[in-house]
XYZ file of C-alpha atoms in Angstrom:
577
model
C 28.786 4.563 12.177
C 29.536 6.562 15.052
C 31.684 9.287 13.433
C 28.834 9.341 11.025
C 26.454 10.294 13.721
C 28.337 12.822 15.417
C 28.524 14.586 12.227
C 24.936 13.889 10.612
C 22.520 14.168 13.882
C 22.626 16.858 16.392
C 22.686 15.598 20.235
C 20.843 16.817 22.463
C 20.387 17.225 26.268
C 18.334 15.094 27.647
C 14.372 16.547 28.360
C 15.147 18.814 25.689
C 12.229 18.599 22.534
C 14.008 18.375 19.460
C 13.742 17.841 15.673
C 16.615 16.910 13.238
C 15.590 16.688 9.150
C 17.717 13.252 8.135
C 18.063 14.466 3.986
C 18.133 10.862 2.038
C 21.130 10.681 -0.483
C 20.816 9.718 -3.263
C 12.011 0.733 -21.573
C 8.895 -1.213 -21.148
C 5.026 -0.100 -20.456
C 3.292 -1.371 -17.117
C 0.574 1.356 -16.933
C 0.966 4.734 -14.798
C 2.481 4.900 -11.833
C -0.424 6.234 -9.676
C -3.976 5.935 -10.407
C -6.045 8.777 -11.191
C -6.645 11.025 -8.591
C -9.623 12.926 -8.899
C -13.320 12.154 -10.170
C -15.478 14.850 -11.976
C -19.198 15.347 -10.289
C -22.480 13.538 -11.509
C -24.706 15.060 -13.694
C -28.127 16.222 -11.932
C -30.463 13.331 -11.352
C -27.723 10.696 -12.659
C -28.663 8.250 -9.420
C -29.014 4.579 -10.460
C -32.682 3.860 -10.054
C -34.459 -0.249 -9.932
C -36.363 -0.561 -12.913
C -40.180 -1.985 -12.400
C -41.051 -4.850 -14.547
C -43.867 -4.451 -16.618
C -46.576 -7.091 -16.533
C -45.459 -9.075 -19.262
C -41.778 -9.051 -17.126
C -43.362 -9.843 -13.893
C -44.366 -13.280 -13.346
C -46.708 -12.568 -10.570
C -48.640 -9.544 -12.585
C -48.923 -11.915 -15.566
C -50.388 -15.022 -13.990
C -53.837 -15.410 -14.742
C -56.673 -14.449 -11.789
C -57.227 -17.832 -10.063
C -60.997 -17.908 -8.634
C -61.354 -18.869 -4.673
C -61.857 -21.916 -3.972
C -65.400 -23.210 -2.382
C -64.648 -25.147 1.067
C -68.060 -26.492 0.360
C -67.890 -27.760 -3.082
C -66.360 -31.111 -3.840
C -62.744 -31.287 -5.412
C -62.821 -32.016 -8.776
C -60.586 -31.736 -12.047
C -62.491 -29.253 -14.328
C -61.483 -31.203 -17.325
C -60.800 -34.911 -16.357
C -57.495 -36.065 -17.690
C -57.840 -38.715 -20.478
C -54.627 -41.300 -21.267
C -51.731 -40.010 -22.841
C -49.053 -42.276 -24.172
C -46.047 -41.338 -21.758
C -43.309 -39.893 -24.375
C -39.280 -41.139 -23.647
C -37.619 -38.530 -21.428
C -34.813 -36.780 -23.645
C -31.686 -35.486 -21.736
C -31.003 -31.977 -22.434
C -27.981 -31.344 -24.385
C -24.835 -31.017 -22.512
C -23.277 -27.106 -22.545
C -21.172 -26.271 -24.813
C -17.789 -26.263 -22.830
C -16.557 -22.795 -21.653
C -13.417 -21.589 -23.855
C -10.402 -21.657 -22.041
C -6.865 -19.757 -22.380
C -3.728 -22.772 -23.033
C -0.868 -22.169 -20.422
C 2.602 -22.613 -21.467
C 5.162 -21.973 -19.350
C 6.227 -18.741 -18.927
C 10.161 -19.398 -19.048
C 9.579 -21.051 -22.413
C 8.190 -17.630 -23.462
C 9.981 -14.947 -21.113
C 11.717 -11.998 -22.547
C 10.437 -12.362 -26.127
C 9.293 -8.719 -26.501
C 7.167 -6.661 -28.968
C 9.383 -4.014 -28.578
C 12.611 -6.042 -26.813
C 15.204 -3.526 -25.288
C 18.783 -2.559 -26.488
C 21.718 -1.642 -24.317
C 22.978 -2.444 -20.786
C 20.439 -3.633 -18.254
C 21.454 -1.323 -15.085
C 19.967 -4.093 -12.298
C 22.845 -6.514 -13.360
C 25.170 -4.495 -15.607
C 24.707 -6.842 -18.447
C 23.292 -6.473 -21.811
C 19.479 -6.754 -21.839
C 18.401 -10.457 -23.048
C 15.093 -9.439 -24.739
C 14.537 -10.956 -27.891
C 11.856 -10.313 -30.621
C 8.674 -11.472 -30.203
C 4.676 -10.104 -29.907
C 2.296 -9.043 -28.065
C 0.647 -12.375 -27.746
C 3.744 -14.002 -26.642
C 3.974 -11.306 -24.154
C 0.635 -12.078 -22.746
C 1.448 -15.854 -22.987
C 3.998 -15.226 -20.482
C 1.937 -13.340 -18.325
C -0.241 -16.137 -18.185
C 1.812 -18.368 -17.288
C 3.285 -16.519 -14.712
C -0.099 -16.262 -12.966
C -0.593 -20.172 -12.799
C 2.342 -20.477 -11.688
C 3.490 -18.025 -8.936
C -0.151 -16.174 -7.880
C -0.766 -16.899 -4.290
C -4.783 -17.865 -5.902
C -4.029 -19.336 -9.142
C -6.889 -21.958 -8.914
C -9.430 -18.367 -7.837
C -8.418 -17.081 -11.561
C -11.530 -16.845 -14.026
C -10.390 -19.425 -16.609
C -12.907 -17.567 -19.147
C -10.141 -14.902 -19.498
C -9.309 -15.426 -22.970
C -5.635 -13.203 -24.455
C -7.279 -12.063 -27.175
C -9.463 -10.394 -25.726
C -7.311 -7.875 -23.885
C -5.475 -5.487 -26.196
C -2.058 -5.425 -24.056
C -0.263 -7.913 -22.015
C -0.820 -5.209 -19.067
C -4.575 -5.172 -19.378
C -4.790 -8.675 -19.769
C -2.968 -9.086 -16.354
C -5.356 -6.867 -14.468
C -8.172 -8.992 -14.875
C -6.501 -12.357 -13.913
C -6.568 -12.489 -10.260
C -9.110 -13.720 -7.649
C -12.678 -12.313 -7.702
C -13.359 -13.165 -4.009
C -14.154 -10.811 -1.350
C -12.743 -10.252 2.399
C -15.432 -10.844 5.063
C -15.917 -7.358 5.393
C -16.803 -7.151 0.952
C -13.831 -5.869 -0.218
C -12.392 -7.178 -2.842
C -9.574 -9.997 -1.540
C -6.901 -8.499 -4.228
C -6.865 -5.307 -4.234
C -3.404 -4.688 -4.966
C -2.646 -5.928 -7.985
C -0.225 -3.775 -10.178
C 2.265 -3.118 -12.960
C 4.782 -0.799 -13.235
C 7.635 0.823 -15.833
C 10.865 -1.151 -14.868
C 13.366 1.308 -14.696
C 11.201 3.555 -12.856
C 10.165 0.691 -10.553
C 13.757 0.292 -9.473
C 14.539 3.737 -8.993
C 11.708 4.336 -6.646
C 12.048 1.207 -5.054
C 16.007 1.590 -4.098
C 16.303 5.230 -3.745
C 12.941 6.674 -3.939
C 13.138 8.582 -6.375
C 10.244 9.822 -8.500
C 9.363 12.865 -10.439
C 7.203 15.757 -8.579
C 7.259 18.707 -6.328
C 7.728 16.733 -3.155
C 4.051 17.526 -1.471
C 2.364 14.506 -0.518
C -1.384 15.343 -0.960
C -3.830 13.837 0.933
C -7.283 13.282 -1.039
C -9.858 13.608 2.184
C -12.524 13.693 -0.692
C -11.712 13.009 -4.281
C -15.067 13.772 -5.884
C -16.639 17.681 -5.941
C -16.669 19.338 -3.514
C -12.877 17.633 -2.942
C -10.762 18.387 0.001
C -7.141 17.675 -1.037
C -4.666 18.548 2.046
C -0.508 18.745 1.839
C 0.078 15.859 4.279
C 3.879 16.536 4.171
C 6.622 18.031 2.266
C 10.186 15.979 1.477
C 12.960 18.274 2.431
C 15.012 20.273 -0.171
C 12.536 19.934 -2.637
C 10.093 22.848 -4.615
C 7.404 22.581 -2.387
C 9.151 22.893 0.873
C 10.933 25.619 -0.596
C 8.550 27.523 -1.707
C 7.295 27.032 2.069
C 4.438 24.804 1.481
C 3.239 23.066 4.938
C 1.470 20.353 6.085
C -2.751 20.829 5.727
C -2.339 23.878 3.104
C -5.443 23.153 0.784
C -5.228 23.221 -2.669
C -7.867 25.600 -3.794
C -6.789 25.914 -7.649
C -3.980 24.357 -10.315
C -3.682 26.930 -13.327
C -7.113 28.554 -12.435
C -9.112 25.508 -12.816
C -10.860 24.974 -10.070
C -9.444 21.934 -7.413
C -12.867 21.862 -5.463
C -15.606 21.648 -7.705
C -14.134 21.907 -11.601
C -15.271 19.219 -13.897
C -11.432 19.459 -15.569
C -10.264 16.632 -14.205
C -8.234 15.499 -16.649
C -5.989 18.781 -16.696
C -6.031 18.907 -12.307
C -4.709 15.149 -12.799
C -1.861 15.917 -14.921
C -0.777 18.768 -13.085
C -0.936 16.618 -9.896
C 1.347 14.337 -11.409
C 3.558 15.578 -13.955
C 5.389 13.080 -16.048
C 8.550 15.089 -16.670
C 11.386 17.202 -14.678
C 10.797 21.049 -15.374
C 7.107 21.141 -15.816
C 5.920 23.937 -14.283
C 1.876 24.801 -12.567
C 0.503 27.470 -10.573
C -1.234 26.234 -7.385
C -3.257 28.317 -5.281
C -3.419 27.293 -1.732
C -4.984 28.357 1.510
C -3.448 27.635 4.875
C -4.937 26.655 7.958
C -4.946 30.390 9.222
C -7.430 31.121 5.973
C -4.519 33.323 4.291
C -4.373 32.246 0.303
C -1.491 32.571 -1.996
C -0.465 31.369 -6.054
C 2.633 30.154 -5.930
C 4.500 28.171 -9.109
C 6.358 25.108 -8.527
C 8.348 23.586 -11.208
C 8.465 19.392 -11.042
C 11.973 17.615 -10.543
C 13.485 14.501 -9.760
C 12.563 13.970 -6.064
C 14.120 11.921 -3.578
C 12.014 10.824 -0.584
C 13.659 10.878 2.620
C 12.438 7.730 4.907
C 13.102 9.018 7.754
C 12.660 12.662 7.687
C 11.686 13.918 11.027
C 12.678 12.778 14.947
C 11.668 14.549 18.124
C 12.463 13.674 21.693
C 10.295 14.342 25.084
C 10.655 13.800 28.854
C 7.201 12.899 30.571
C 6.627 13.142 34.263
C 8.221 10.637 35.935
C 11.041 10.641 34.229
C 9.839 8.590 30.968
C 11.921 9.427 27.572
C 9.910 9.187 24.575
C 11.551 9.160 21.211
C 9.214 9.699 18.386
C 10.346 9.084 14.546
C 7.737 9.865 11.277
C 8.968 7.090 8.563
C 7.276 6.858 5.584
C 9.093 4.681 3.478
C 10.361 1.140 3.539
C 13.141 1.743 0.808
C 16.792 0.688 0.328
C 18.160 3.944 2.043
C 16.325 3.282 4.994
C 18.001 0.879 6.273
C 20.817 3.220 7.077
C 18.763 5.959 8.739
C 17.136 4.084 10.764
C 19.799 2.546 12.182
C 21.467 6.215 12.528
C 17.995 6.954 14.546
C 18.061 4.172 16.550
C 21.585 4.556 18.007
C 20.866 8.583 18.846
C 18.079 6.785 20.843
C 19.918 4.845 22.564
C 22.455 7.448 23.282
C 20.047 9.312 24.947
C 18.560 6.485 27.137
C 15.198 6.439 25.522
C 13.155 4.399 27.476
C 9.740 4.360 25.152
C 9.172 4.903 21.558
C 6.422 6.147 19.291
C 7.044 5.458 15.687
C 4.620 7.278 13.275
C 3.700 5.003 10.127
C 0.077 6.821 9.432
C 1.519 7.073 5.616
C 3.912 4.520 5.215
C 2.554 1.984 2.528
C 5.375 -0.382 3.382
C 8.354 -1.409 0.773
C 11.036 -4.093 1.716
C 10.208 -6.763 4.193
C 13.791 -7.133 5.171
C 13.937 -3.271 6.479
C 10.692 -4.232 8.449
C 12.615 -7.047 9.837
C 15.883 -4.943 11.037
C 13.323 -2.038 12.178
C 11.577 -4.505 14.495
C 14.472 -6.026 15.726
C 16.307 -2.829 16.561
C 12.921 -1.905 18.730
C 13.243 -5.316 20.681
C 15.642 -7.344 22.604
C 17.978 -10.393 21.844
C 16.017 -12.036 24.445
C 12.588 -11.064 22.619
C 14.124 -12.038 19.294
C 16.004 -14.907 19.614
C 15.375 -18.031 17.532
C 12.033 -16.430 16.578
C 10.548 -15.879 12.669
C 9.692 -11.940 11.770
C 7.083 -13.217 9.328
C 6.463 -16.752 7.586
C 5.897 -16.963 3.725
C 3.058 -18.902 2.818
C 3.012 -19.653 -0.591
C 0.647 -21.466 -2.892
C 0.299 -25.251 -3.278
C 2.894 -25.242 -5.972
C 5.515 -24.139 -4.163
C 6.670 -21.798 -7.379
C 9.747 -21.175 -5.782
C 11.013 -24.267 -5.223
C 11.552 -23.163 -1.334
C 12.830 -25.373 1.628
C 10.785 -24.480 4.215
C 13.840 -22.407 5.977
C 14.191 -20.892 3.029
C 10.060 -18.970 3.243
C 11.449 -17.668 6.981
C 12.424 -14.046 7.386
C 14.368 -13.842 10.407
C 14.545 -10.786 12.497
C 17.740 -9.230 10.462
C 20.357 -8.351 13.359
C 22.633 -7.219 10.638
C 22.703 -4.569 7.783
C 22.269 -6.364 4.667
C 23.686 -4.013 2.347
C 20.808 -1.564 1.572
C 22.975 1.275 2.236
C 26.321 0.140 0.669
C 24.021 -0.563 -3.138
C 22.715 3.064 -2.174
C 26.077 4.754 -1.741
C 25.746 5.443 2.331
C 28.138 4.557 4.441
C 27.250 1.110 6.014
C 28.292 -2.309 5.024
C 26.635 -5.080 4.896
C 27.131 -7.044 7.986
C 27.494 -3.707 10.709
C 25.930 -4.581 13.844
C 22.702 -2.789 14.501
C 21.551 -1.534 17.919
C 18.704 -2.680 19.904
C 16.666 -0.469 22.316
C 15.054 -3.734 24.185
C 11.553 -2.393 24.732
C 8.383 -4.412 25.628
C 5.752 -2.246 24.075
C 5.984 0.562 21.376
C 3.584 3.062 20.160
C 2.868 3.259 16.250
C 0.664 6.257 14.849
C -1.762 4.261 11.969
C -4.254 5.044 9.613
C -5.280 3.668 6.408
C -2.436 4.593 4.611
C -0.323 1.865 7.249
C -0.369 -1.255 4.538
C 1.539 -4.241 3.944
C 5.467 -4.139 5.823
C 4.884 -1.566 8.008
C 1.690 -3.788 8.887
C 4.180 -6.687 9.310
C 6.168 -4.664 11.636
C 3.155 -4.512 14.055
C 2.101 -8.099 13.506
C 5.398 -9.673 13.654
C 6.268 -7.612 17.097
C 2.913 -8.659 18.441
C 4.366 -12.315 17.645
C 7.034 -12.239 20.171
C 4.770 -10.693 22.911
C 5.958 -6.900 22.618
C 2.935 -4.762 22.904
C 2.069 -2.441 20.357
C -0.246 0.031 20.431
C -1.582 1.814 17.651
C -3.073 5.297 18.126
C -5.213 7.068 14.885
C -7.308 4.890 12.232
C -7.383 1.161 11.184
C -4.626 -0.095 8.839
C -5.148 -1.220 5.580
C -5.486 -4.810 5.702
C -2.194 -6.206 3.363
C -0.704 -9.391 4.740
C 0.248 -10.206 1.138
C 3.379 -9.467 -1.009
C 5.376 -10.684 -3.714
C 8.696 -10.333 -5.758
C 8.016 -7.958 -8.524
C 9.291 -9.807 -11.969
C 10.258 -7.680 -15.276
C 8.902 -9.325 -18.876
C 9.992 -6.801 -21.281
C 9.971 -3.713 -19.512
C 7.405 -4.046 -17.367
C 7.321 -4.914 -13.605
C 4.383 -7.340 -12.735
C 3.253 -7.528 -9.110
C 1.229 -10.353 -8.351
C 0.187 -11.586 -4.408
C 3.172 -14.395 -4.453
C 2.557 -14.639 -0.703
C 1.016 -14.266 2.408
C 3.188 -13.608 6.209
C 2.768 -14.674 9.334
C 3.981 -14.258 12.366
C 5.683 -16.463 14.861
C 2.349 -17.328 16.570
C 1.356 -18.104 12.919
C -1.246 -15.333 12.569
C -1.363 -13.205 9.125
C -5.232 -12.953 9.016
C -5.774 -9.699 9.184
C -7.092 -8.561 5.042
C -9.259 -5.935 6.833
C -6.238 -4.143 8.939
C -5.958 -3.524 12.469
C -7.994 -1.694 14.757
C -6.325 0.998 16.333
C -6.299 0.718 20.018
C -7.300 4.623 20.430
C -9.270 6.216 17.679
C -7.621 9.683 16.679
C -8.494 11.631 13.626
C -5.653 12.302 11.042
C -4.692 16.213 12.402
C -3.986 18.355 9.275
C -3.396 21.700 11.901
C -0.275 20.616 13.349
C 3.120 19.464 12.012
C 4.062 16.109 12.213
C 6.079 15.614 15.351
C 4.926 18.320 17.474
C 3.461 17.046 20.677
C -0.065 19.067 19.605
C -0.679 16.838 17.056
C -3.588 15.110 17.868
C -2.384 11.530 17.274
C 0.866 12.010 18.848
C -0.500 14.171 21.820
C -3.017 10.926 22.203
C 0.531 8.909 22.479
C 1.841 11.018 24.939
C -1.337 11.054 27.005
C -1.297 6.535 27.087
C 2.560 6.811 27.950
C 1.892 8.666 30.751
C -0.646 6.635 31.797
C -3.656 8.704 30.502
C -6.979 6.743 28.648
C -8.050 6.604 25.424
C -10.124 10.214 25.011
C -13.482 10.350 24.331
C -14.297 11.353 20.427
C -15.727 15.234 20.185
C -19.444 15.443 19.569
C -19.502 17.988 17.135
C -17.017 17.656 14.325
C -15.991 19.593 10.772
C -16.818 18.423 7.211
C -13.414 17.314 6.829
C -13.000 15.364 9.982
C -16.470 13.391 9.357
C -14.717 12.564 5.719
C -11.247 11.554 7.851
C -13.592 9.122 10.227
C -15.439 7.656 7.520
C -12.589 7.037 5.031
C -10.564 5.726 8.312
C -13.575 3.467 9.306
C -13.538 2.035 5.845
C -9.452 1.921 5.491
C -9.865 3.927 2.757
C -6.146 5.349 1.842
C -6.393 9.227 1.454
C -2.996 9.565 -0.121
C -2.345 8.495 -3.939
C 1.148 7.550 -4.502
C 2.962 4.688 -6.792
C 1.337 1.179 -5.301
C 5.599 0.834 -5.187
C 5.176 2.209 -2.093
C 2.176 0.223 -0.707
C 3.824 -2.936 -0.767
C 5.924 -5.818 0.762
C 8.567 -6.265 -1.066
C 11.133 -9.372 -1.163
C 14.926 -8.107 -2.540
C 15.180 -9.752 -6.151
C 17.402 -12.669 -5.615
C 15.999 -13.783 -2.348
C-alpha cells in the first residue's frame, strides 16, 4: 500500500496547502433512477382556497332561530309529552369488514417473473433462476416481502389491495408506514426501487450515465436556481471547464429559470443513454455566460476526489478531505488518504460530507475507525441493527453488530484496486473531528457522526442540519428489480439512533457556491478553520441574497438540494451479510 502511495499521491512539505485529485478506477424495471427534477409554475390565481358552506351545509346557519328565553316566565314544555310505548333498541349492523390483501410467503413466490431473465447473472456468475410467471405473482412477492422484512410491517395500510396497482413497483410504493416524525415529515421517506444491473453498478463502482456535474436544485420551481455543486474529474463537464456554482441559465434554448418545458429540461438533465448530446448555457459567478455542448457518458464517481492540507497558528495540522460517496472503491482511497495523513503528522481533521448521501455501512465503519484510536474503539459496536419483531433474518444478536472494521474487507480487491481483504488500515487516534453537513449528509455518513459520538470522540459539524436517516436495509432483486425497504434502524454504542429529523449543526454556515470545495475561503470550511483555532461560531449576516435565504430555508427544513439516484442516499448492508 505504500508503493501505491508514493506513486498515486503527491507528498508534501509540511505547512504547505495542497490539493491532489484521487481519479476512482473503475433486465428488470424498478422505476427511474432519480426523481424528477424540476416543477413547471402555477397558473395565475391557482391557490387552494376553503370553501364556505352554504346554509343548507352549515349546521349552525341552518338551525332554526330559537326565541330568548323569559327569566320571568315559568318553565314549561310547549307541547306536554303524552306516553309512548318505548320501542326495542335495535343494534346497528356491524361494518362490512375492510378487504384485505392474502400474504403468502414471498420465497414460495420469488423469482417467478413476467418477463424472467435469460443469460448469466453477473452478481454470482451463474445462470439467472427466473422462471415464468405474472405480474400478480410478482406483486405477491412483494407483499410478502413487506410483512416480512419492513422495519413497520404492522404500520402498513392493510386496505392496499394488488389489484389495484398496475405494477409490482407501484404497488410497493404505497405499502409502507403512513406515520409522521415529530417534526411532520413523513417517517419513510426513503422508500425506493431501482433497475438491478444498474443498481449494482452504481453501488460497487459508481458508475452512472451523465456529464459528471452534480447540480444543486436551490429552487426547483420558476424562478429555479440550479447551481454546479461539483464536477467528477475526467469527465465532459470538467472538461469542458465547468466549475462549482456556474448556473444553468438554458438547456437547448428552453429556458432553465422560468420555462414551463419541464419535461424536455428533465430529460436533458438526466439523459438515459451514453452519447446524448445538449447545449447548456451557463453563467459563472463573475456574471460572464457561455453555450457550451456536453455529450453524456458512462461516468465514474470518484469518492474521494479532493484533499488539502493547512498549518494553523500554533502549530495545528489540519487535513481536510471532500467524500461524497460511500461506494465499494472507497474503501481503498480512503485508506490511501488516511495514511498520507498520517505521514504528515496531521494532528486534526475536517472531513467534508455536505453531499454525501451515504452507501455501505461497512465503509462508514472502517472510515470511523481509521479517524479514532484502538483505545477509543476497542470492544465497542459502530452501529446496532434493530430489526423488527420478527427477526426476518433469523440474526443472533452478534450477528445485528457492526463492529468498527480494523481491516479492509475486500471492497477494493471485487473493484480491481490494489488492496486485499484483510490489509491493516491506519488510525490517526483523534478525540474530536470536524465534518462539513448539510441536508444532503443522510443515512452512513450520518452513522459515521453518530457512531463516533458513541465512543466519546467529539464531532463537530459546521454548515446545515443532516437529513435525519437512521434507517437502512439490504436491497433484494425479484425479477430485475432492486426493492429497498427500511429493514433496520442503527444505533450506537450508547444505544442512541433517534435522530429521523438529522442533526443540528453545531455552527450554522450557508452552503458557499463562490468558492471551490477545499479552499480555505469557503465559507464552511473557513468556519472550520476559525473553531480549530479556537475562534466562535460567527454571527449570521443580516442582509442576505435570494439564493442564500433559499439555502437557509431548504437547510432549516433538511431539504436535500441535490437530486441523484436514492442509491446514493442510503445505508447499505453488503448482500450476503
Amino acid at each position: 500500500m505504500g508503493r501505491v502511495l508514493d506513486k498515486k499521491l503527491a507528498r508534501c512539505a509540511l505547512g504547505l496547502a495542497w490539493t491532489v485529485a484521487l481519479a476512482a478506477c473503475g433486465g428488470g424495471g424498478g422505476g427511474p433512477m432519480f426523481p424528477p427534477f424540476l416543477t413547471a409554475p402555477a397558473a395565475p390565481g391557482d391557490s387552494a382556497s376553503v370553501p364556505v358552506p352554504t346554509a343548507a351545509e352549515d349546521p349552525v346557519a341552518s338551525s332554526p332561530a330559537v326565541p330568548p328565553l323569559d327569566p320571568a316566565a315559568p318553565l314549561q314544555p310547549a307541547n306536554p309529552p303524552t306516553a309512548v310505548p318505548e320501542a326495542p333498541v335495535v343494534p346497528p349492523a356491524p361494518p362490512a369488514p375492510e378487504p384485505r390483501e392474502d400474504i403468502v410467503k414471498s420465497s414460495d413466490v420469488a423469482a417467478q417473473c413476467a418477463a424472467p431473465r435469460t443469460g448469466i447473472d453477473p452478481s454470482t456468475g451463474a445462470a439467472f433462476t427466473d422462471l415464468q410467471g405474472t405480474l400478480a405473482l410478482e406483486k405477491s412477492w412483494v407483499r410478502g416481502w413487506i410483512d416480512e422484512t419492513y422495519l413497520w410491517y404492522d404500520e402498513v395500510p392493510t386496505y392496499l389491495l394488488a389489484k389495484d396497482y398496475a405494477t409490482p413497483v407501484t404497488y410497493f410504493d404505497v405499502l409502507k408506514t403512513p406515520k409522521l416524525t415529530a417534526s411532520g415529515k413523513p417517517k419513510d421517506r426513503f422508500h425506493f426501487t431501482a433497475n438491478t444491473e444498474q443498481a449494482r453498478a452504481l453501488s460497487q463502482n459508481g458508475t452512472e450515465i451523465g456529464y459528471g456535474m452534480q447540480l444543486a436544485f436551490i429552487s426547483a420551481s420558476a424562478p429555479r436556481d440550479i447551481r454546479v455543486a461539483f464536477t467528477e474529474p475526467g469527465s465532459p463537464a470538467a472538461q469542458a471547464a465547468v466549475a462549482r456554482g456556474d448556473r444553468l441559465i438554458e438547456i437547448d434554448g428552453i429556458d432553465a429559470v422560468n420555462g414551463t418545458e419541464v419535461d424536455s429540461l428533465n430529460a436533458a438533465i438526466a439523459p438515459q443513454r451514453a452519447g446524448v448530446q445538449h447545449s447548456f448555457k451557463l453563467r459563472a459567478n463573475d456574471g460572464t455566460e457561455r453555450i457550451l455542448t456536453l455529450a453524456s457518458a458512462s461516468i465514474t464517481r470518484d469518492p474521494v476526489p479532493t484533499l488539502n492540507a493547512f498549518t494553523l497558528p500554533g502549530g495545528k495540522r489540519v487535513g481536510y478531505m471532500l467524500f461524497n460517496e460511500h461506494i465499494a472503491t472507497a474503501e481503498y482511497w480512503l485508506t490511501a488518504t488516511m495514511e498520507l495523513f498520517q505521514s504528515i503528522g496531521i494532528t486534526d481533521l475536517v472531513i467534508d460530507m455536505r453531499y454525501n448521501g451515504g452507501g455501505y455501512l461497512d465503509i462508514a465503519s472502517q472510515l470511523a475507525y481509521m479517524v479514532s484510536s484502538s483505545a477509543a474503539t476497542q470492544g465497542k459496536t459502530f452501529e446496532r441493527l434493530q430489526y423488527n419483531r420478527k427477526n426476518p433474518f433469523q440474526l443472533t444478536p452478534e450477528q445485528t453488530i457492526v463492529p468498527f472494521h480494523p481491516t479492509a474487507l475486500g471492497f477494493s480487491e471485487d473493484a480491481g484496486l490494489p488492496m486485499s481483504a484483510g490489509y491493516a488500515l491506519p488510525q490517526l487516534g483523534l478525540s474530536r473531528v470536524t465534518v462539513l453537513s448539510g441536508p444532503d449528509t443522510c443515512s452512513a455518513s450520518e452513522s459515521v457522526v453518530n457512531s463516533l459520538r458513541g465512543i466519546g470522540i467529539t464531532v463537530d459539524l459546521v454548515g446545515g442540519g443532516t437529513c435525519g436517516k437512521p434507517y437502512g436495509f439490504t436491497p433484494q432483486d425479484n425479477c430485475g428489480t432492486s426493492y429497498y425497504a427500511i429493514q433496520f434502524q442503527g444505533v450506537n454504542d450508547k444505544g442512541f439512533g433517534d435522530y429521523g429529523d438529522g442533526f443540528k449543526p453545531t455552527c450554522a454556515v450557508v452552503d458557499d457556491f463562490t468558492h471551490a470545495l477545499g479552499d480555505p475561503k469557503e465559507a464552511r470550511l473557513a468556519v472550520a478553520l476559525h473553531l480549530l483555532g479556537g475562534g466562535v461560531c460567527p454571527t449570521p449576516p443580516s442582509s442576505v441574497s435570494k439564493g442564500d435565504i433559499a439555502m437557509r430555508k431548504a437547510e432549516a427544513e433538511r431539504v436535500p438540494y441535490l437530486v441523484r439516484s436514492p442509491i446514493l442516499e442510503n445505508r447499505l448492508l453488503r448482500p450476503g451479510r
